[in-house]
Amino acid sequence: DQQVKQNSPSLSVQEGRISILNCDYTNSMFDYFLWYKKYPAEGPTFLISISSIKDKNEDGRFTVFLNKSAKHLSLHIVPSQPGDSAVYFCAASGTNFGNEKLTFGTGTRLTIIP
Amino acid sequence: EPEVTQTPSHQVTQMGQEVILRCVPISNHLYFYWYRQILGQKVEFLVSFYNNEISEKSEIFDDQFSVERPDGSNFTLKIRSTKLEDSAMYFCASRDRAYSPLHFGNGTRLTVT
């Protein structure tokens, strides 16, 4: 039951260019979305989030866009840096009075080429 | 910056043995979670814990699994009789309030032989 999908298992981007990572979801009850970054042998690290009342949220080089009608979100990283090379997970949750679990996508491995 | 700590970083056990994975969540956090990631697969939810009780659990979290918060700081996951398919990275996470990000520990790699 893949409620959160990341269809690109890998992505390579030149340093300094824009990286765009995509995520689709199927559960219309999801209303809070997050992006995590993961290095090998470490836990996921929170990057940026967006609630369903917004369509864009920015934090430095990272911007998340949400298209509720298409059930699609994307993460833009600009400019991309070598330290951005990692696996990126999209995650989503629905309203459950604070206990809501996160459902993760399968991840996209981003490689920044110097 | 406060962080979630997990011990041990790697645990090797024989099939049928009991294991306890330990976590110290961030001190002012109220919601606690266990997730796991089998090699090459997605991060999967196991269980959430709030107000000293389980609030939600997945199908994976069967009778062989249990969680406990024995004191004000530790949060443990016990697997009573491990199976080969329990081999995975187990991540503990916590958050301080609703609609806030989960903060993850660096995980315990469990290897069942």
Coordinates of C-alpha atoms in Angstrom, one line a residue:
Chain A
D1 CA 0.0 0.0 0.0
Q2 CA 2.1 2.9 -1.3
Q3 CA 0.4 5.9 0.0
V4 CA 3.5 8.1 -0.6
K5 CA 5.5 7.5 -3.7
Q6 CA 8.8 8.8 -4.9
N7 CA 9.1 7.6 -8.5
S8 CA 12.7 8.6 -9.1
P9 CA 15.0 6.3 -7.1
S10 CA 18.0 8.5 -8.1
L11 CA 18.9 11.9 -9.4
S12 CA 22.2 13.5 -10.4
V13 CA 22.6 17.3 -10.6
Q14 CA 25.5 19.5 -11.3
E15 CA 26.8 21.6 -8.4
G16 CA 25.3 25.1 -8.5
R17 CA 22.2 24.0 -10.4
I18 CA 18.7 23.4 -9.1
S19 CA 17.7 19.9 -7.7
I20 CA 14.0 19.1 -7.9
L21 CA 12.7 16.0 -6.0
N22 CA 9.2 14.9 -6.5
C23 CA 6.6 13.1 -4.4
D24 CA 3.1 11.9 -5.0
Y25 CA 0.5 10.8 -2.4
T26 CA -2.8 9.1 -2.6
N27 CA -4.4 9.6 0.8
S28 CA -6.6 12.7 0.7
M29 CA -6.6 12.8 4.5
F30 CA -2.9 13.7 4.6
D31 CA -2.5 17.4 5.6
Y32 CA 1.1 17.7 6.8
F33 CA 4.1 17.0 4.6
L34 CA 7.8 16.9 5.4
W35 CA 11.1 16.2 3.7
Y36 CA 13.9 14.4 5.4
K37 CA 17.5 13.9 4.3
K38 CA 19.4 10.7 5.3
Y39 CA 23.1 9.9 5.2
P40 CA 24.3 6.3 5.5
A41 CA 24.4 5.0 9.1
E42 CA 22.5 8.0 10.4
G43 CA 18.8 8.7 11.1
P44 CA 16.6 10.8 8.9
T45 CA 17.2 14.5 9.5
F46 CA 14.3 17.0 9.1
L47 CA 14.7 19.5 6.3
I48 CA 11.4 21.4 5.7
S49 CA 7.7 20.9 6.1
I50 CA 4.4 22.3 4.8
S51 CA 0.8 22.1 5.9
S52 CA -2.1 21.7 3.6
I53 CA -3.2 25.3 4.1
K54 CA -0.1 26.5 2.2
D55 CA 1.2 25.8 -1.3
K56 CA 4.8 26.9 -0.7
N57 CA 7.3 27.1 2.2
E58 CA 10.8 28.3 1.9
D59 CA 13.9 27.9 4.2
G60 CA 17.1 29.1 2.8
R61 CA 18.1 27.0 -0.2
F62 CA 15.1 24.7 0.3
T63 CA 11.6 25.3 -1.0
V64 CA 8.7 22.9 -0.8
F65 CA 5.7 23.2 -3.1
L66 CA 2.4 21.5 -2.5
N67 CA -0.2 21.0 -5.2
K68 CA -3.2 19.5 -3.3
S69 CA -5.4 19.0 -6.4
A70 CA -2.7 16.9 -8.0
K71 CA -1.6 15.3 -4.7
H72 CA 1.9 16.2 -5.5
L73 CA 4.7 17.9 -3.7
S74 CA 8.2 18.8 -4.7
L75 CA 11.4 19.9 -3.0
H76 CA 13.7 22.4 -4.7
I77 CA 17.3 22.9 -3.7
V78 CA 19.1 25.8 -5.2
P79 CA 21.9 26.1 -5.6
S80 CA 22.8 22.5 -5.1
Q81 CA 26.0 21.8 -3.1
P82 CA 28.1 18.6 -2.8
G83 CA 27.0 18.2 0.9
D84 CA 23.4 17.8 -0.4
S85 CA 24.3 14.4 -1.7
A86 CA 22.1 12.0 0.3
V87 CA 18.8 10.1 0.2
Y88 CA 15.8 12.3 0.5
F89 CA 12.5 11.0 1.9
C90 CA 9.1 12.6 1.5
A91 CA 6.7 11.9 4.4
A92 CA 3.1 12.7 5.1
S93 CA 0.6 12.5 8.0
G94 CA -3.0 13.1 8.6
T95 CA -5.0 14.7 11.4
N96 CA -5.1 12.5 14.5
F97 CA -4.8 14.9 17.3
G98 CA -1.0 14.9 17.4
N99 CA -0.3 11.2 17.5
E100 CA -0.3 10.9 13.7
K101 CA 2.4 8.7 12.3
L102 CA 4.5 9.7 9.4
T103 CA 4.2 7.6 6.2
F104 CA 7.4 7.7 4.2
G105 CA 8.1 7.4 0.5
T106 CA 10.8 5.1 -0.8
G107 CA 13.4 7.8 -1.1
T108 CA 15.4 9.5 -3.9
R109 CA 19.2 9.3 -3.9
L110 CA 20.5 12.7 -4.9
T111 CA 24.1 13.0 -6.1
I112 CA 25.6 16.4 -6.7
I113 CA 28.3 16.4 -9.3
P114 CA 31.2 18.8 -8.5
Chain B
E1 CA 21.0 21.1 19.8
P2 CA 19.2 18.3 21.7
E3 CA 19.1 15.0 20.0
V4 CA 17.6 11.5 20.3
T5 CA 20.1 8.9 21.3
Q6 CA 19.9 5.2 20.7
T7 CA 21.9 2.3 22.1
P8 CA 23.4 0.0 21.0
S9 CA 24.4 1.2 17.5
H10 CA 24.6 -2.5 16.4
Q11 CA 23.1 -5.6 18.0
V12 CA 23.7 -9.1 16.8
T13 CA 21.4 -11.8 18.2
Q14 CA 20.4 -15.4 17.5
M15 CA 17.0 -16.3 16.2
G16 CA 14.6 -16.8 19.1
Q17 CA 16.4 -14.6 21.5
E18 CA 15.0 -11.5 23.1
V19 CA 16.4 -8.1 22.4
I20 CA 15.8 -4.7 23.9
L21 CA 16.6 -1.6 21.9
R22 CA 17.0 1.6 23.9
C23 CA 16.3 5.2 23.2
V24 CA 16.5 8.5 25.1
P25 CA 14.1 10.9 23.4
I26 CA 14.6 14.7 23.6
S27 CA 13.8 15.7 27.1
N28 CA 10.7 17.9 26.6
H29 CA 9.1 15.8 24.0
L30 CA 5.8 14.0 24.6
Y31 CA 5.3 11.8 21.6
F32 CA 7.5 8.8 20.9
Y33 CA 7.8 6.5 17.9
W34 CA 9.7 3.5 16.6
Y35 CA 10.3 3.0 12.9
R36 CA 12.4 0.4 11.1
Q37 CA 14.1 0.2 7.7
I38 CA 14.9 -3.1 6.2
L39 CA 17.9 -2.8 3.9
G40 CA 17.0 -1.1 0.6
Q41 CA 13.4 -0.6 1.6
K42 CA 11.3 2.4 2.9
V43 CA 11.2 3.6 6.5
E44 CA 8.2 1.9 8.1
F45 CA 6.1 2.9 11.1
L46 CA 6.0 0.4 14.0
V47 CA 4.4 2.2 16.9
S48 CA 3.6 5.5 18.5
F49 CA 3.4 6.2 22.2
Y50 CA 1.8 9.1 24.1
N51 CA 0.7 9.6 27.7
N52 CA 2.2 6.3 28.8
E53 CA 0.3 4.2 26.3
I54 CA 0.4 3.0 22.7
S55 CA -1.6 5.4 20.5
E56 CA -1.2 3.5 17.2
K57 CA 0.6 0.4 16.0
S58 CA 1.2 -1.1 12.6
E59 CA 0.6 -4.6 11.4
I60 CA 4.3 -5.3 11.9
F61 CA 4.0 -4.6 15.6
D62 CA 2.6 -8.0 16.6
D63 CA 2.6 -9.8 20.0
Q64 CA 6.3 -10.3 19.8
F65 CA 6.9 -6.5 20.1
S66 CA 6.4 -4.3 23.1
V67 CA 7.4 -0.8 24.1
E68 CA 7.9 0.7 27.5
R69 CA 8.8 4.0 29.1
P70 CA 10.2 2.8 32.4
D71 CA 11.2 6.2 33.7
G72 CA 11.1 9.8 32.6
S73 CA 13.9 9.5 30.1
N74 CA 14.1 6.1 28.4
F75 CA 11.9 4.6 25.7
T76 CA 12.5 0.9 24.9
L77 CA 11.5 -1.5 22.1
K78 CA 11.5 -5.2 23.1
I79 CA 11.3 -8.1 20.6
R80 CA 10.6 -11.3 22.6
S81 CA 11.6 -13.9 20.1
T82 CA 13.6 -12.6 17.2
K83 CA 13.1 -13.9 13.7
L84 CA 15.5 -13.5 10.7
E85 CA 13.1 -11.0 9.1
D86 CA 13.5 -8.7 12.1
S87 CA 16.9 -7.8 10.8
A88 CA 16.7 -4.1 10.1
M89 CA 17.7 -0.6 11.2
Y90 CA 15.4 0.5 14.0
F91 CA 14.9 4.2 14.5
C92 CA 13.5 5.9 17.5
A93 CA 11.9 9.3 17.1
S94 CA 10.2 12.0 19.2
R95 CA 8.3 15.2 18.8
D96 CA 7.1 17.9 21.3
R97 CA 3.7 18.7 19.9
A98 CA 1.3 18.0 17.1
Y99 CA 2.2 19.1 13.6
S100 CA 5.9 19.3 14.5
P101 CA 8.7 17.3 12.8
L102 CA 9.8 14.0 14.2
H103 CA 13.4 14.0 15.4
F104 CA 15.1 10.7 14.8
G105 CA 18.0 9.0 16.5
N106 CA 20.8 7.4 14.5
G107 CA 19.3 4.0 14.7
T108 CA 20.2 0.5 16.0
R109 CA 21.2 -2.0 13.4
L110 CA 19.7 -5.3 14.5
T111 CA 21.2 -8.5 12.9
V112 CA 19.4 -11.7 13.6
T113 CA 21.4 -14.9 12.7

